[in-house]
PDB file of C-alpha atoms in Angstrom:
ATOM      1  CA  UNK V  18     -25.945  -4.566   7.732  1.00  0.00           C
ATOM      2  CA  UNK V  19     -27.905  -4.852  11.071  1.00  0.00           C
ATOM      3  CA  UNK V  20     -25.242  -7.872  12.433  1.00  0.00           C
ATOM      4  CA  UNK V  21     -21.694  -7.458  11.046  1.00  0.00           C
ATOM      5  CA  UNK V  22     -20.933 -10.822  10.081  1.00  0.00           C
ATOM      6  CA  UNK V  23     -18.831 -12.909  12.386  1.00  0.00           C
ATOM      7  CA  UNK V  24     -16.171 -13.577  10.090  1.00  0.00           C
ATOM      8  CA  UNK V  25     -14.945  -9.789   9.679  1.00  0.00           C
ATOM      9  CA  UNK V  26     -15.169  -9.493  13.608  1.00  0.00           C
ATOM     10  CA  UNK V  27     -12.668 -12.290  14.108  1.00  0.00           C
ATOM     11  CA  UNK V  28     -10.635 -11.679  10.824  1.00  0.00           C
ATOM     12  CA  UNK V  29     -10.630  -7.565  12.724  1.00  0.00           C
ATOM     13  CA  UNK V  30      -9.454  -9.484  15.888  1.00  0.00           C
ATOM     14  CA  UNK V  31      -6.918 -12.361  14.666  1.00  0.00           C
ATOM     15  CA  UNK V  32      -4.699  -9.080  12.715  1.00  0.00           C
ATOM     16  CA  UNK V  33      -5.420 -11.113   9.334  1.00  0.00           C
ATOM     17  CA  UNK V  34      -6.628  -7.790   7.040  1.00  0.00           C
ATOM     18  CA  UNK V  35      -4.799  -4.565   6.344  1.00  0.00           C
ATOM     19  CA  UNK V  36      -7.130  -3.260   4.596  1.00  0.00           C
ATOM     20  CA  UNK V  37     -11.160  -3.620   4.939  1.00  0.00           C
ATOM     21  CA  UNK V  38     -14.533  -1.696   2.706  1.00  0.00           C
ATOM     22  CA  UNK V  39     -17.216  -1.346   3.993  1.00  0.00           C
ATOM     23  CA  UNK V  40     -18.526   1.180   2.237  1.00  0.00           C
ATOM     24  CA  UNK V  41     -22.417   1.329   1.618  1.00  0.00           C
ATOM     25  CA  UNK V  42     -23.362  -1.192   3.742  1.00  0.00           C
ATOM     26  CA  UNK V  43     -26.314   0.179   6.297  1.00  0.00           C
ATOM     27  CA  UNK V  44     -23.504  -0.037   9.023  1.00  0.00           C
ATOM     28  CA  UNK V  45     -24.896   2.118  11.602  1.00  0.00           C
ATOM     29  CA  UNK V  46     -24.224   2.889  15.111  1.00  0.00           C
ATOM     30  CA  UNK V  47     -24.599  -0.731  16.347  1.00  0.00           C
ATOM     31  CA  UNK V  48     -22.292  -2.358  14.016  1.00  0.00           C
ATOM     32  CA  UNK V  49     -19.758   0.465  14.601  1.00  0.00           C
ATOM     33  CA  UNK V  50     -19.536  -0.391  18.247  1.00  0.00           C
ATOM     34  CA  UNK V  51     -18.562  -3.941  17.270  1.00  0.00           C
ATOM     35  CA  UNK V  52     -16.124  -2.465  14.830  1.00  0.00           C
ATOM     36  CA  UNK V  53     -14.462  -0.278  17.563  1.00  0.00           C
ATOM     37  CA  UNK V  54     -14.158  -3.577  19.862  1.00  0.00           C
ATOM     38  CA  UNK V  55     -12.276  -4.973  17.151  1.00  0.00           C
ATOM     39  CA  UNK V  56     -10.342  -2.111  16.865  1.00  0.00           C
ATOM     40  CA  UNK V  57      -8.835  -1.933  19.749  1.00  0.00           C
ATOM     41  CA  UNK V  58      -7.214  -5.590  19.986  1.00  0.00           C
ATOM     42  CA  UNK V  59      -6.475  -4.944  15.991  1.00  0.00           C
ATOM     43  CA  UNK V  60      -2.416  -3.951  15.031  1.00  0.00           C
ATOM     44  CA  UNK V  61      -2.530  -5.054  11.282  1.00  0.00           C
ATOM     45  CA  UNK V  62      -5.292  -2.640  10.066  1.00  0.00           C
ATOM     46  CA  UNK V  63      -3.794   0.434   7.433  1.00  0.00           C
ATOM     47  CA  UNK V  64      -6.883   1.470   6.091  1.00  0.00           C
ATOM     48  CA  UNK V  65     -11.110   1.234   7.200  1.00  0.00           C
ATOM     49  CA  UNK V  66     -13.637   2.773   4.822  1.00  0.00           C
ATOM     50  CA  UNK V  67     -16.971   2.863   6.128  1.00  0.00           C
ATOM     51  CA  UNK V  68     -18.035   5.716   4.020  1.00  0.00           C
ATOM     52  CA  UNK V  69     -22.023   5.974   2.440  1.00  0.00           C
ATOM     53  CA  UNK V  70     -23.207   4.082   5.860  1.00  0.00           C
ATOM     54  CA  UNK V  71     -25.645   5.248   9.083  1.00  0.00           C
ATOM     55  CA  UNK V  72     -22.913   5.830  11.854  1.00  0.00           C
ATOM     56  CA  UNK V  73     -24.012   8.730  13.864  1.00  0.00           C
ATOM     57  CA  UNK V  74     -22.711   9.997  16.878  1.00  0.00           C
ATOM     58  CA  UNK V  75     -22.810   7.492  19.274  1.00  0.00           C
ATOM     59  CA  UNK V  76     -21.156   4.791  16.462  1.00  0.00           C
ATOM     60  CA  UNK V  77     -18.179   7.582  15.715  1.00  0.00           C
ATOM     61  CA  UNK V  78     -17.706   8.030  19.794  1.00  0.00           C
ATOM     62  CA  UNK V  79     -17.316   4.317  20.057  1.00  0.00           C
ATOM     63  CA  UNK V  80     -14.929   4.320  17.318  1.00  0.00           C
ATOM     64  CA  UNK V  81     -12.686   7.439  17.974  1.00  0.00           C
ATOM     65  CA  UNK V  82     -12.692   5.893  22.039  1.00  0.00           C
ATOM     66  CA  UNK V  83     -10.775   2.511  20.220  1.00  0.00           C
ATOM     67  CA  UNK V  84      -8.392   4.670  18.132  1.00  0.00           C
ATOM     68  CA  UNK V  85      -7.258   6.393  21.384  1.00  0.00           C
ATOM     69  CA  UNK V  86      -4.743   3.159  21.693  1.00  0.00           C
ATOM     70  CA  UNK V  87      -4.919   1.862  18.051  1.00  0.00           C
ATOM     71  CA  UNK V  88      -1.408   2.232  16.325  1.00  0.00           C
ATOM     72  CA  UNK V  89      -1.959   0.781  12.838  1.00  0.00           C
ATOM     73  CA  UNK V  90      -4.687   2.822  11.336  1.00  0.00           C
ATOM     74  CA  UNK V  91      -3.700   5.492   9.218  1.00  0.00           C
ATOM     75  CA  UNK V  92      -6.412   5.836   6.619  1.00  0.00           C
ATOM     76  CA  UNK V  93      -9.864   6.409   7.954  1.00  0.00           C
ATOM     77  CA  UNK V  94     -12.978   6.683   5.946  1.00  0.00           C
ATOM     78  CA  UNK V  95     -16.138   8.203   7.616  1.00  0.00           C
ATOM     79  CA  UNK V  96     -17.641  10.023   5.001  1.00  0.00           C
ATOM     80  CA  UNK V  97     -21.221  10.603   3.949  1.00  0.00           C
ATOM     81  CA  UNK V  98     -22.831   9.258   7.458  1.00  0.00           C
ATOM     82  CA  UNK V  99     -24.257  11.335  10.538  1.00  0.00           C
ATOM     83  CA  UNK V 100     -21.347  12.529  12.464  1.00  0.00           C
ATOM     84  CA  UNK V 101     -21.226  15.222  14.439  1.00  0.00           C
ATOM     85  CA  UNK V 102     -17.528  14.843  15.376  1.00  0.00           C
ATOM     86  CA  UNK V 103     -14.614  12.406  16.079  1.00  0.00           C
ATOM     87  CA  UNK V 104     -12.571  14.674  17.540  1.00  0.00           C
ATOM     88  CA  UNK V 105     -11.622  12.897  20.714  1.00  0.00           C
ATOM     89  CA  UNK V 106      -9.711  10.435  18.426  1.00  0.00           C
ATOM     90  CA  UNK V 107      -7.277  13.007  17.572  1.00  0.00           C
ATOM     91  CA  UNK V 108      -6.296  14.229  20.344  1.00  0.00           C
ATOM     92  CA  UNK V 109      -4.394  10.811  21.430  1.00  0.00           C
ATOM     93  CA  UNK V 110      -3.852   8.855  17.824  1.00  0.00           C
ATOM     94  CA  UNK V 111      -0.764   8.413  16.851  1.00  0.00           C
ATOM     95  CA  UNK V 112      -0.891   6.811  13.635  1.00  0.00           C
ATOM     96  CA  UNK V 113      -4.131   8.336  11.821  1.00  0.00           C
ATOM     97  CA  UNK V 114      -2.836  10.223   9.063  1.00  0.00           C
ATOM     98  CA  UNK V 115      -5.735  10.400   6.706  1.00  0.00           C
ATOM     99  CA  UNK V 116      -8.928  11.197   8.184  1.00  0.00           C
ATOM    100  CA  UNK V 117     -11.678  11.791   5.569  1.00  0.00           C
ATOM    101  CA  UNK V 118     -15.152  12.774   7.099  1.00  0.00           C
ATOM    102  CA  UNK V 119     -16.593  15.254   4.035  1.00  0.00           C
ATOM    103  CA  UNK V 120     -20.656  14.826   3.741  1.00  0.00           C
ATOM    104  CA  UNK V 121     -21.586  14.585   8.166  1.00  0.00           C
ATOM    105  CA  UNK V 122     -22.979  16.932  10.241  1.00  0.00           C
ATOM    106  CA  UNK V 123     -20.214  18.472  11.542  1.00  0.00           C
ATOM    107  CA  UNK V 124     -20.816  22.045  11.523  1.00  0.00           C
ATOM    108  CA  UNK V 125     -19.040  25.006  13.081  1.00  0.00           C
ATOM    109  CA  UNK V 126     -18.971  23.572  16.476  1.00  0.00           C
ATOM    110  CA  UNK V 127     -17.909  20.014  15.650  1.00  0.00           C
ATOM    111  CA  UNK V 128     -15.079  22.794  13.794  1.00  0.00           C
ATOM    112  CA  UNK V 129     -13.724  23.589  16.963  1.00  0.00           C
ATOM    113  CA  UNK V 130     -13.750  20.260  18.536  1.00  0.00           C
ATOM    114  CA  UNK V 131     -11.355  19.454  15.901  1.00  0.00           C
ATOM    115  CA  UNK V 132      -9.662  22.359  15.417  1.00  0.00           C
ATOM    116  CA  UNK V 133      -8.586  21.671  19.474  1.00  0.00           C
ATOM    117  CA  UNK V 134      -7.774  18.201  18.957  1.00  0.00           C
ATOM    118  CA  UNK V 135      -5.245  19.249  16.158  1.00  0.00           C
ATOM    119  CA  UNK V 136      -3.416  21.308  18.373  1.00  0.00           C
ATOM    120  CA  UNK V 137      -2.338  17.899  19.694  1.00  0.00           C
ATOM    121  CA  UNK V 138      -2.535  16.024  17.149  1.00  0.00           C
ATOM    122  CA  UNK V 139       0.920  15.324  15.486  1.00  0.00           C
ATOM    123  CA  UNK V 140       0.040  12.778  12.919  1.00  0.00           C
ATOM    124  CA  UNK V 141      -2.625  14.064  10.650  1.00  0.00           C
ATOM    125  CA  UNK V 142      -1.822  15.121   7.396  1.00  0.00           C
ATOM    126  CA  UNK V 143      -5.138  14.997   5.413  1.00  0.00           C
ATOM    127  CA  UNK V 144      -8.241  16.074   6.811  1.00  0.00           C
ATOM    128  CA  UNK V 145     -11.565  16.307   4.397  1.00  0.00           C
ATOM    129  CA  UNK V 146     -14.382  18.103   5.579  1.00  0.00           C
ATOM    130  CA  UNK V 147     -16.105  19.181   2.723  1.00  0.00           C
ATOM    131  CA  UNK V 148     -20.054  19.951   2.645  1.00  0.00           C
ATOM    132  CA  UNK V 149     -20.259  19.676   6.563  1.00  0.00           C
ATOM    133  CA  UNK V 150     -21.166  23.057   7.084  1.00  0.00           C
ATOM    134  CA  UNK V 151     -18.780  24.537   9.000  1.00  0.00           C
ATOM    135  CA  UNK V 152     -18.744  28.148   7.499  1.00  0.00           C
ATOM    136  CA  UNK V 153     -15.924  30.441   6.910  1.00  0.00           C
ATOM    137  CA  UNK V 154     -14.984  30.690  10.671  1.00  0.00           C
ATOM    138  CA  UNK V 155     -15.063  26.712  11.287  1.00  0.00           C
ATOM    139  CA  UNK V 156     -12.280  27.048   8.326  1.00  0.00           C
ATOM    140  CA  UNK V 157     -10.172  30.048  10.252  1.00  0.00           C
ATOM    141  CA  UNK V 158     -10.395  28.039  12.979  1.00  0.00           C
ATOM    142  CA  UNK V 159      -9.351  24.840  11.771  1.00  0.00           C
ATOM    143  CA  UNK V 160      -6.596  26.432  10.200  1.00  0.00           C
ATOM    144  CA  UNK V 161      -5.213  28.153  12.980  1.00  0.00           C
ATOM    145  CA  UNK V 162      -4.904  25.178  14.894  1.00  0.00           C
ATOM    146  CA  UNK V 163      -2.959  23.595  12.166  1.00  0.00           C
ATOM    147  CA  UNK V 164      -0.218  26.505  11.726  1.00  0.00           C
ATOM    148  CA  UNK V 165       2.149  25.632  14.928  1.00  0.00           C
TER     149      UNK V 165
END
């Protein structure tokens, strides 16, 4: 996508969409930062899909840093791009309930991250991780952290 246009910026930032693809799109870590800015003036947003894009790290830090304070998000697509983790976002969101990251890079240490972020995270319901590596003892782990 290289720019995101203009017009889903300021639609992001007026609160005029509830629900936004943008799936497949060569979004990668630049155009994520510009969709975290949005994010965090945003209160109509339910659900953002930016699966089958190029967000690595530094596009999914930006992003979990604007869900810290978001309150409207509860579906959140991430899947099949170069994450490591978004962990950080679940330790303080509120309203994220479905967080689907499956096909990253997460591995067993991007596991724990989130596995400690669950242990305060009191909103999550649905977490996909599937094909990110994260062995049997990312799963133990992961699943302790969700038995309170």
């Amino acid at each position: 996508m290289n720019k995101m246009p203009e017009q889903i910026k300021n639609d992001l930032e007026k609160n005029t969409l509830n629900w936004l693809y943008l799936g497949s799109k060569q979004i990668g870590d630049e155009d994520a930062k510009t969709i975290a800015s949005a994010l965090e003036k945003n209160t109509s947003l339910n659900q953002l899909h930016l699966s089958y894009n190029q967000i690595g790290d530094e596009g999914a830090k930006t992003i979990a840093s604007a869900l810290e304070n978001n309150t409207s998000l509860n579906q959140l697509d991430l899947s099949s791009n170069q994450i490591g983790t978004i962990a950080s976002a679940l330790e303080k969101n509120t309203s994220l309930n479905q967080l689907s990251l499956w096909s990253n890079q997460i591995g067993y240490e991007g596991a724990k991250t989130i596995a400690s972020a669950l242990e305060k995270n009191t909103s999550l319901n649905q977490l996909h991780l599937s094909y990110n590596q994260i062995g049997d003892e990312g799963v133990k782990t992961i699943a302790s952290a969700q038995i309170r």
